[in-house]
Structure formats: C-alpha cells, structure tokens
Coordinates of C-alpha atoms in Angstrom, one line a residue:
X193 CA -69.5 173.3 88.7
X194 CA -72.4 171.1 87.7
X195 CA -75.6 173.1 87.5
X196 CA -77.4 170.3 89.3
X197 CA -75.3 170.9 92.4
X198 CA -77.0 174.4 92.8
X199 CA -80.5 173.1 92.1
X200 CA -82.9 172.8 95.0
X201 CA -83.9 169.3 95.9
X202 CA -87.4 168.3 94.8
X203 CA -88.8 168.3 98.4
X204 CA -87.4 171.8 98.9
X205 CA -89.3 173.0 95.9
X206 CA -92.6 171.5 97.0
X207 CA -92.1 172.9 100.5
X208 CA -91.7 176.4 99.2
X209 CA -94.7 176.0 96.9
X210 CA -96.8 175.0 99.9
X211 CA -95.6 178.1 101.8
X212 CA -96.9 180.4 99.1
X213 CA -100.7 181.1 99.2
X214 CA -102.4 179.9 96.0
X215 CA -103.7 182.6 93.7
X216 CA -107.5 182.5 93.3
X217 CA -108.8 182.1 89.8
X218 CA -111.0 184.9 88.7
X219 CA -114.3 184.2 87.0
X220 CA -114.7 185.3 83.4
X221 CA -116.9 188.3 84.2
X222 CA -114.1 190.2 86.0
X223 CA -111.2 189.5 83.7
X224 CA -109.9 192.6 81.9
X225 CA -107.3 193.1 79.2
X226 CA -103.9 194.5 80.0
X227 CA -103.6 198.3 79.2
X228 CA -101.7 198.8 75.9
X229 CA -103.4 201.8 74.2
X230 CA -101.8 205.0 73.2
X231 CA -104.1 207.0 75.5
X232 CA -103.1 204.8 78.4
X233 CA -99.4 205.6 77.9
X234 CA -100.0 209.3 77.3
X235 CA -101.9 209.5 80.7
X236 CA -99.1 207.6 82.4
X237 CA -96.5 209.9 81.0
X238 CA -98.4 213.0 82.1
X239 CA -98.7 211.7 85.7
X240 CA -95.0 211.1 85.8
X241 CA -94.1 214.5 84.3
X242 CA -96.3 216.3 87.0
X243 CA -95.1 214.0 89.8
X244 CA -98.6 212.9 90.6
X245 CA -99.7 209.6 92.1
X246 CA -102.9 207.9 91.1
X247 CA -105.1 205.4 93.0
X248 CA -105.5 203.7 89.7
X249 CA -101.9 202.4 89.9
X250 CA -101.4 202.3 93.6
X251 CA -104.6 200.3 94.3
X252 CA -104.1 198.1 91.2
X253 CA -107.5 199.0 89.8
X254 CA -108.8 196.6 87.1
X255 CA -110.3 199.4 85.1
X256 CA -107.1 201.4 84.6
X257 CA -106.8 200.4 80.9
X258 CA -110.3 201.6 80.1
X259 CA -110.1 204.8 82.1
X260 CA -106.7 205.9 81.1
X261 CA -107.4 205.3 77.5
X262 CA -110.2 207.9 77.9
X263 CA -107.8 210.2 79.7
X264 CA -109.6 209.7 83.1
X265 CA -107.4 209.3 86.1
X266 CA -108.0 209.6 89.8
X267 CA -105.3 211.6 91.4
X268 CA -104.1 210.4 94.8
X269 CA -102.8 213.4 96.8
X270 CA -100.6 213.5 100.0
X271 CA -98.1 211.1 98.6
X272 CA -98.1 207.3 98.0
X273 CA -97.5 206.0 101.5
X274 CA -100.4 205.4 103.9
X275 CA -100.2 205.5 107.7
X276 CA -102.8 202.7 107.9
X277 CA -102.6 199.1 106.9
X278 CA -106.1 197.9 105.8
X279 CA -106.3 194.3 104.9
X280 CA -107.9 195.0 101.5
X281 CA -105.7 197.8 100.2
X282 CA -102.6 197.7 98.0
X283 CA -101.2 201.1 98.9
X284 CA -97.9 201.1 100.6
X285 CA -97.9 201.5 104.4
X286 CA -95.2 203.3 106.4
X287 CA -94.0 206.8 107.4
X288 CA -95.0 209.2 104.5
X289 CA -92.7 211.9 103.1
X290 CA -93.4 215.7 103.4
X291 CA -96.5 217.0 101.6
X292 CA -95.6 218.3 98.1
X293 CA -96.5 222.0 97.9
X294 CA -96.7 221.8 94.1
X295 CA -99.3 219.0 94.2
X296 CA -102.4 221.3 94.0
X297 CA -101.2 223.3 91.0
X298 CA -99.9 220.1 89.3
X299 CA -103.3 218.5 89.8
X300 CA -105.0 221.5 88.1
X301 CA -102.5 221.3 85.2
X302 CA -103.3 217.7 84.7
X303 CA -107.0 218.3 84.7
X304 CA -106.5 221.1 82.1
X305 CA -104.3 219.0 79.9
X306 CA -106.6 216.0 80.0
X307 CA -109.6 218.3 79.3
X308 CA -111.5 216.8 82.3
X309 CA -115.1 217.7 82.8
X310 CA -115.2 215.9 86.1
X311 CA -112.2 215.0 88.3
X312 CA -111.9 212.6 91.3
X313 CA -109.3 213.4 94.0
X314 CA -108.5 210.9 96.7
X315 CA -105.6 210.5 99.2
X316 CA -103.8 208.1 101.5
X317 CA -104.5 208.3 105.2
X318 CA -102.2 210.9 106.9
X319 CA -102.7 210.4 110.6
X320 CA -99.3 212.0 111.0
X321 CA -100.6 215.4 110.0
X322 CA -102.3 217.8 112.4
X323 CA -105.3 218.2 110.1
X324 CA -105.1 214.7 108.6
X325 CA -104.4 216.3 105.2
X326 CA -107.6 218.3 104.9
X327 CA -105.7 221.4 104.1
X328 CA -104.2 219.8 101.0
X329 CA -107.7 218.8 99.8
X330 CA -108.7 222.5 100.2
X331 CA -105.7 223.7 98.2
X332 CA -106.4 221.2 95.4
X333 CA -110.0 222.2 95.1
X334 CA -109.0 225.9 95.1
X335 CA -106.4 225.3 92.4
X336 CA -108.9 223.4 90.2
X337 CA -111.5 226.2 90.6
X338 CA -108.9 228.8 89.5
X339 CA -107.5 226.8 86.5
X340 CA -110.4 224.7 85.3
X341 CA -113.5 226.5 86.6
X342 CA -115.9 224.3 84.5
X343 CA -114.5 221.0 85.9
X344 CA -116.8 219.4 88.5
X345 CA -114.9 218.1 91.5
X346 CA -115.4 214.9 93.4
X347 CA -113.3 214.1 96.4
X348 CA -112.8 210.8 98.2
X349 CA -111.4 211.4 101.6
X350 CA -110.2 209.3 104.6
X351 CA -112.0 209.5 107.9
X352 CA -109.7 212.1 109.5
X353 CA -109.7 210.1 112.7
X354 CA -109.7 212.4 115.8
X355 CA -110.1 215.6 113.7
X356 CA -113.1 214.8 111.5
X357 CA -115.3 217.8 112.2
X358 CA -112.8 220.7 111.5
X359 CA -111.5 218.7 108.5
X360 CA -115.0 218.2 106.9
X361 CA -115.9 221.8 107.7
X362 CA -112.8 223.2 105.9
X363 CA -113.3 220.9 102.9
X364 CA -117.0 221.7 102.6
X365 CA -116.2 225.5 102.7
X366 CA -113.9 224.9 99.6
X367 CA -117.0 223.6 97.8
X368 CA -116.5 220.2 96.1
X369 CA -119.4 219.0 94.0
X370 CA -119.3 215.5 95.4
X371 CA -118.0 214.3 98.8
X372 CA -117.2 210.6 98.8
X373 CA -116.1 208.6 101.8
X374 CA -116.3 204.8 101.6
X375 CA -117.6 202.6 104.4
X376 CA -115.8 199.7 102.5
X377 CA -117.5 196.8 104.3
X378 CA -120.1 195.8 106.8
X379 CA -119.6 196.6 110.6
X380 CA -118.9 193.0 111.6
X381 CA -115.8 192.8 109.4
X382 CA -114.2 196.1 110.4
X383 CA -111.8 194.5 113.0
X384 CA -110.1 192.4 110.4
X385 CA -110.7 194.3 107.1
X386 CA -110.5 197.9 108.3
X387 CA -108.9 197.8 111.8
X388 CA -107.8 201.4 111.9
X389 CA -111.2 202.8 111.3
X390 CA -114.7 202.7 112.9
X391 CA -117.9 202.1 111.0
X392 CA -120.0 204.6 112.9
X393 CA -117.3 207.3 112.8
X394 CA -117.4 207.0 109.0
X395 CA -121.2 207.3 109.0
X396 CA -120.9 210.4 111.2
X397 CA -118.5 211.9 108.7
X398 CA -121.1 211.5 105.9
X399 CA -123.8 213.0 108.1
X400 CA -121.5 215.9 108.9
X401 CA -121.1 216.8 105.2
X402 CA -124.8 217.0 104.8
X403 CA -125.2 219.0 108.0
X404 CA -122.6 221.5 106.8
X405 CA -123.9 221.8 103.2
X406 CA -126.9 219.8 102.1
X407 CA -126.2 220.8 98.5
X408 CA -123.0 218.8 98.3
X409 CA -123.7 215.3 96.9
X410 CA -122.5 212.5 99.2
X411 CA -121.3 209.2 98.0
X412 CA -120.1 206.0 99.7
X413 CA -119.2 202.5 98.6
X414 CA -118.7 198.9 99.8
X415 CA -116.8 195.9 98.5
X416 CA -118.6 192.6 98.2
X417 CA -117.0 189.2 98.5
X418 CA -115.3 189.6 101.9
X419 CA -117.7 187.3 103.7
X420 CA -120.6 189.7 104.3
X421 CA -124.1 188.4 104.5
X422 CA -126.9 189.7 102.3
X423 CA -128.9 191.2 105.2
X424 CA -125.8 193.0 106.5
X425 CA -125.4 194.7 103.1
X426 CA -129.1 195.7 103.2
X427 CA -128.4 197.3 106.7
X428 CA -125.4 199.2 105.3
X429 CA -127.8 200.6 102.6
X430 CA -130.2 201.7 105.3
X431 CA -127.5 203.3 107.4
X432 CA -126.3 205.2 104.4
X433 CA -129.8 206.5 103.6
X434 CA -130.2 207.5 107.3
X435 CA -127.1 209.6 106.7
X436 CA -128.7 211.0 103.6
X437 CA -126.0 209.5 101.2
X438 CA -127.0 210.2 97.6
X439 CA -125.0 207.6 95.7
X440 CA -123.9 204.1 96.6
X441 CA -121.3 202.1 94.8
X442 CA -120.9 198.3 95.2
X443 CA -118.1 196.3 93.5
X444 CA -116.3 193.0 93.8
X445 CA -113.3 192.9 96.2
X446 CA -110.2 191.6 94.4
X447 CA -107.2 190.4 96.4
X448 CA -104.2 192.6 95.5
X449 CA -101.6 190.1 96.7
X450 CA -101.6 186.7 98.6
X451 CA -100.8 188.7 101.8
X452 CA -104.1 190.6 101.7
X453 CA -107.5 189.4 102.8
X454 CA -108.7 186.5 100.8
X455 CA -111.8 186.7 98.5
X456 CA -114.5 184.7 100.2
X457 CA -116.9 184.8 97.3
X458 CA -117.0 186.0 93.7
X459 CA -120.4 187.7 93.7
X460 CA -122.2 187.1 90.4
X461 CA -123.4 189.9 88.1
X462 CA -127.0 188.7 88.8
X463 CA -126.5 189.2 92.5
X464 CA -125.0 192.7 91.9
X465 CA -128.1 193.6 89.9
X466 CA -130.3 192.4 92.7
X467 CA -128.4 194.5 95.2
X468 CA -128.7 197.5 92.8
X469 CA -132.4 197.1 92.6
X470 CA -132.8 197.1 96.3
X471 CA -130.6 200.2 96.7
X472 CA -132.7 202.1 94.1
X473 CA -135.9 201.1 96.0
X474 CA -134.3 202.5 99.2
X475 CA -134.1 205.9 97.6
X476 CA -130.5 206.5 96.4
X477 CA -130.3 209.1 93.7
X478 CA -127.7 207.0 91.9
X479 CA -126.6 203.4 92.2
X480 CA -123.5 201.7 90.7
X481 CA -123.5 197.9 91.3
X482 CA -121.4 195.5 89.3
X483 CA -118.3 193.3 89.7
X484 CA -116.0 196.0 88.2
X485 CA -117.6 199.0 89.9
X486 CA -115.1 201.2 91.8
X487 CA -115.5 204.5 93.5
X488 CA -114.4 206.6 90.6
X489 CA -115.3 204.3 87.7
X490 CA -117.5 206.3 85.3
X491 CA -117.7 209.0 88.0
X492 CA -118.4 211.8 85.5
X493 CA -121.3 210.1 83.8
X494 CA -122.7 209.0 87.2
X495 CA -122.5 212.6 88.5
X496 CA -124.6 213.8 85.5
X497 CA -127.2 211.1 86.3
X498 CA -127.2 212.0 90.0
X499 CA -127.6 215.7 89.3
X500 CA -130.6 215.1 87.0
X501 CA -132.2 212.8 89.5
X502 CA -132.0 215.4 92.2
X503 CA -133.5 218.0 89.9
X504 CA -136.3 215.7 88.9
X505 CA -137.0 214.9 92.5
X506 CA -137.1 218.6 93.5
X507 CA -139.4 219.4 90.5
X508 CA -141.9 216.7 91.6
X509 CA -141.8 217.9 95.2
X510 CA -142.5 221.5 94.1
X511 CA -145.4 220.4 91.9
X512 CA -146.9 218.5 94.9
X513 CA -146.6 221.5 97.2
X514 CA -148.4 223.9 94.8

C-alpha cells in the first residue's frame, strides 16, 4: 500500500496542532541543563533500590540535576499518587495504594548512605487515611533519629484537611527541626490553583506548629507567575509573619504540562530580589527568593543560616534586657 494513503491530510495535521496548547518559551534565566552526572545516576539508583519516591522526580523539579549530583534528594512518602488535583502540580492523582510499612526504615537507610546532614521529607495528600498520613511522618522522623541522629530533619506536610490539630500535635511531638507547609499562592487564586485547600486553614496549621512548640522552625513558600499582584504577595508575607513563620521561599511557577495552569508571567530575577528585600524587612529569619527557588532547594544551607539568625536575634534581645 502506498505510504501516502495512510498519511493524514494537511488540514487534519493543522487541526490537531491547533488543539494542542502551545508550549511557553522559558526565559534564559530559568533554563537548566539535563541531568547527566555520575552522582545523579547514583542517587536515582539508590532511590529505586529502596523503593522510595522523590518529589524531585514526581514534581519535575528543574533543580534535580544539581541536587542529585550533590546526593541531595527530597523523599516523598505515602506513595506517589495524590488524592487532590491542584492545577499547578505534576504528581499523579487518583486512589493511592496501601502505605508501605518499610518506607520509614528505607528513608533512614537512604539518609545514611547519602551521608545527609539535613534531609527534607514531604508527601502526597492522603485524604483517604484517618490521620491524613501524619503517623507515617512520625515513623519516618523516629527512624531517622535512630539511624542518623546527627541529621537535621525538615518536613513539608499537606494541610491534613479535617484532622489538622491532632496531626500537627503528633508530628511536633516527634520533633522535626523544621516544619514546612506551603501556602503556594495568594488567597484570590485558591479556587482555581489550589481548589482542595483553604488559605486560612493553611495559615492556622503554621500557627498551630508554633503554638505547640515555638522552638520548631516554620517555613512556607509561594509560587510567582500565576497572575498574583504585587500587593497580594506583600499581604501573604504579612500573614506569614502574623503566624510567626521563620522562613519564606518564593520561586517561579513552571507549567509541568499544557494541561496544567498556564504561566501568566515569568518574573524577572530583579523582581525576585525586590520581593526578597521586602521579606527581610518584614522580619523573616531567612528568605529564599529567585526564579529557581523551590521548597527544598539548598535547604541544608538555609537551615544553618536560619539557625544562626535566631541565635543572633536571641543574643541581641538578651543584651537589651540586661
């Protein structure tokens, strides 16, 4: 049969092209090289051997090449299927599988093999579980304390909708060094960007952490480029400070696939620097604001800076009270 007989007609090709959303061209300041290093492949192999998921892969993080080369990986517990469907997130949505009982120990093994001084643990949303998955966070923290007692622990949790207070209480009792929960965007955009969550419920979670244990550092982040206004970002900063959040991260939203929310604006590095200056003036102990900033990007270094900033602040306060 003639090959041309099976070829689509020209107008069919153009119709299909019109149906597909056009990919947005990224500016030079957020382009990154594909990961090819030996360290990257070693980290990937280790995650596979231990049956661990990472948000680095599942959320298509642009910094994966740099971080994995340095043997830094953010473990995503409670499986790789989320019960929510946020418009910005690349993680699969559906009915998750049963929780892996070996996940806590395997996470600790990974931390030991990579020689991590600081580890970040996050998860999918698990609205199907009675505790929202809080118990698994507790088990992971306990396993890390047993196996790698010198590793500082940062967790990035969901909002535990409908069971927030007991979930936060249990996790705080386990004693993470940093408790992160991202607000993600400004309140006005929640109905379209984060429809399964509530802005003020997330703020209350951050307040609850400080209420339960003021010594745990709290952290939260937002994405820019989704259509937010400058003054709305400033208000989010004020809301975070009212909740005594210690560390704010701000990074550029990147559209994972054409089906996800579109990028409304590629915010310039200069604008990110300006936002960072404003955040510092508002009293955050640590600020990370750049196009490629993500919740766990350089988290270990940022933790050291934040810890020192608190110590300096307490020293100054003690001097003034003498």
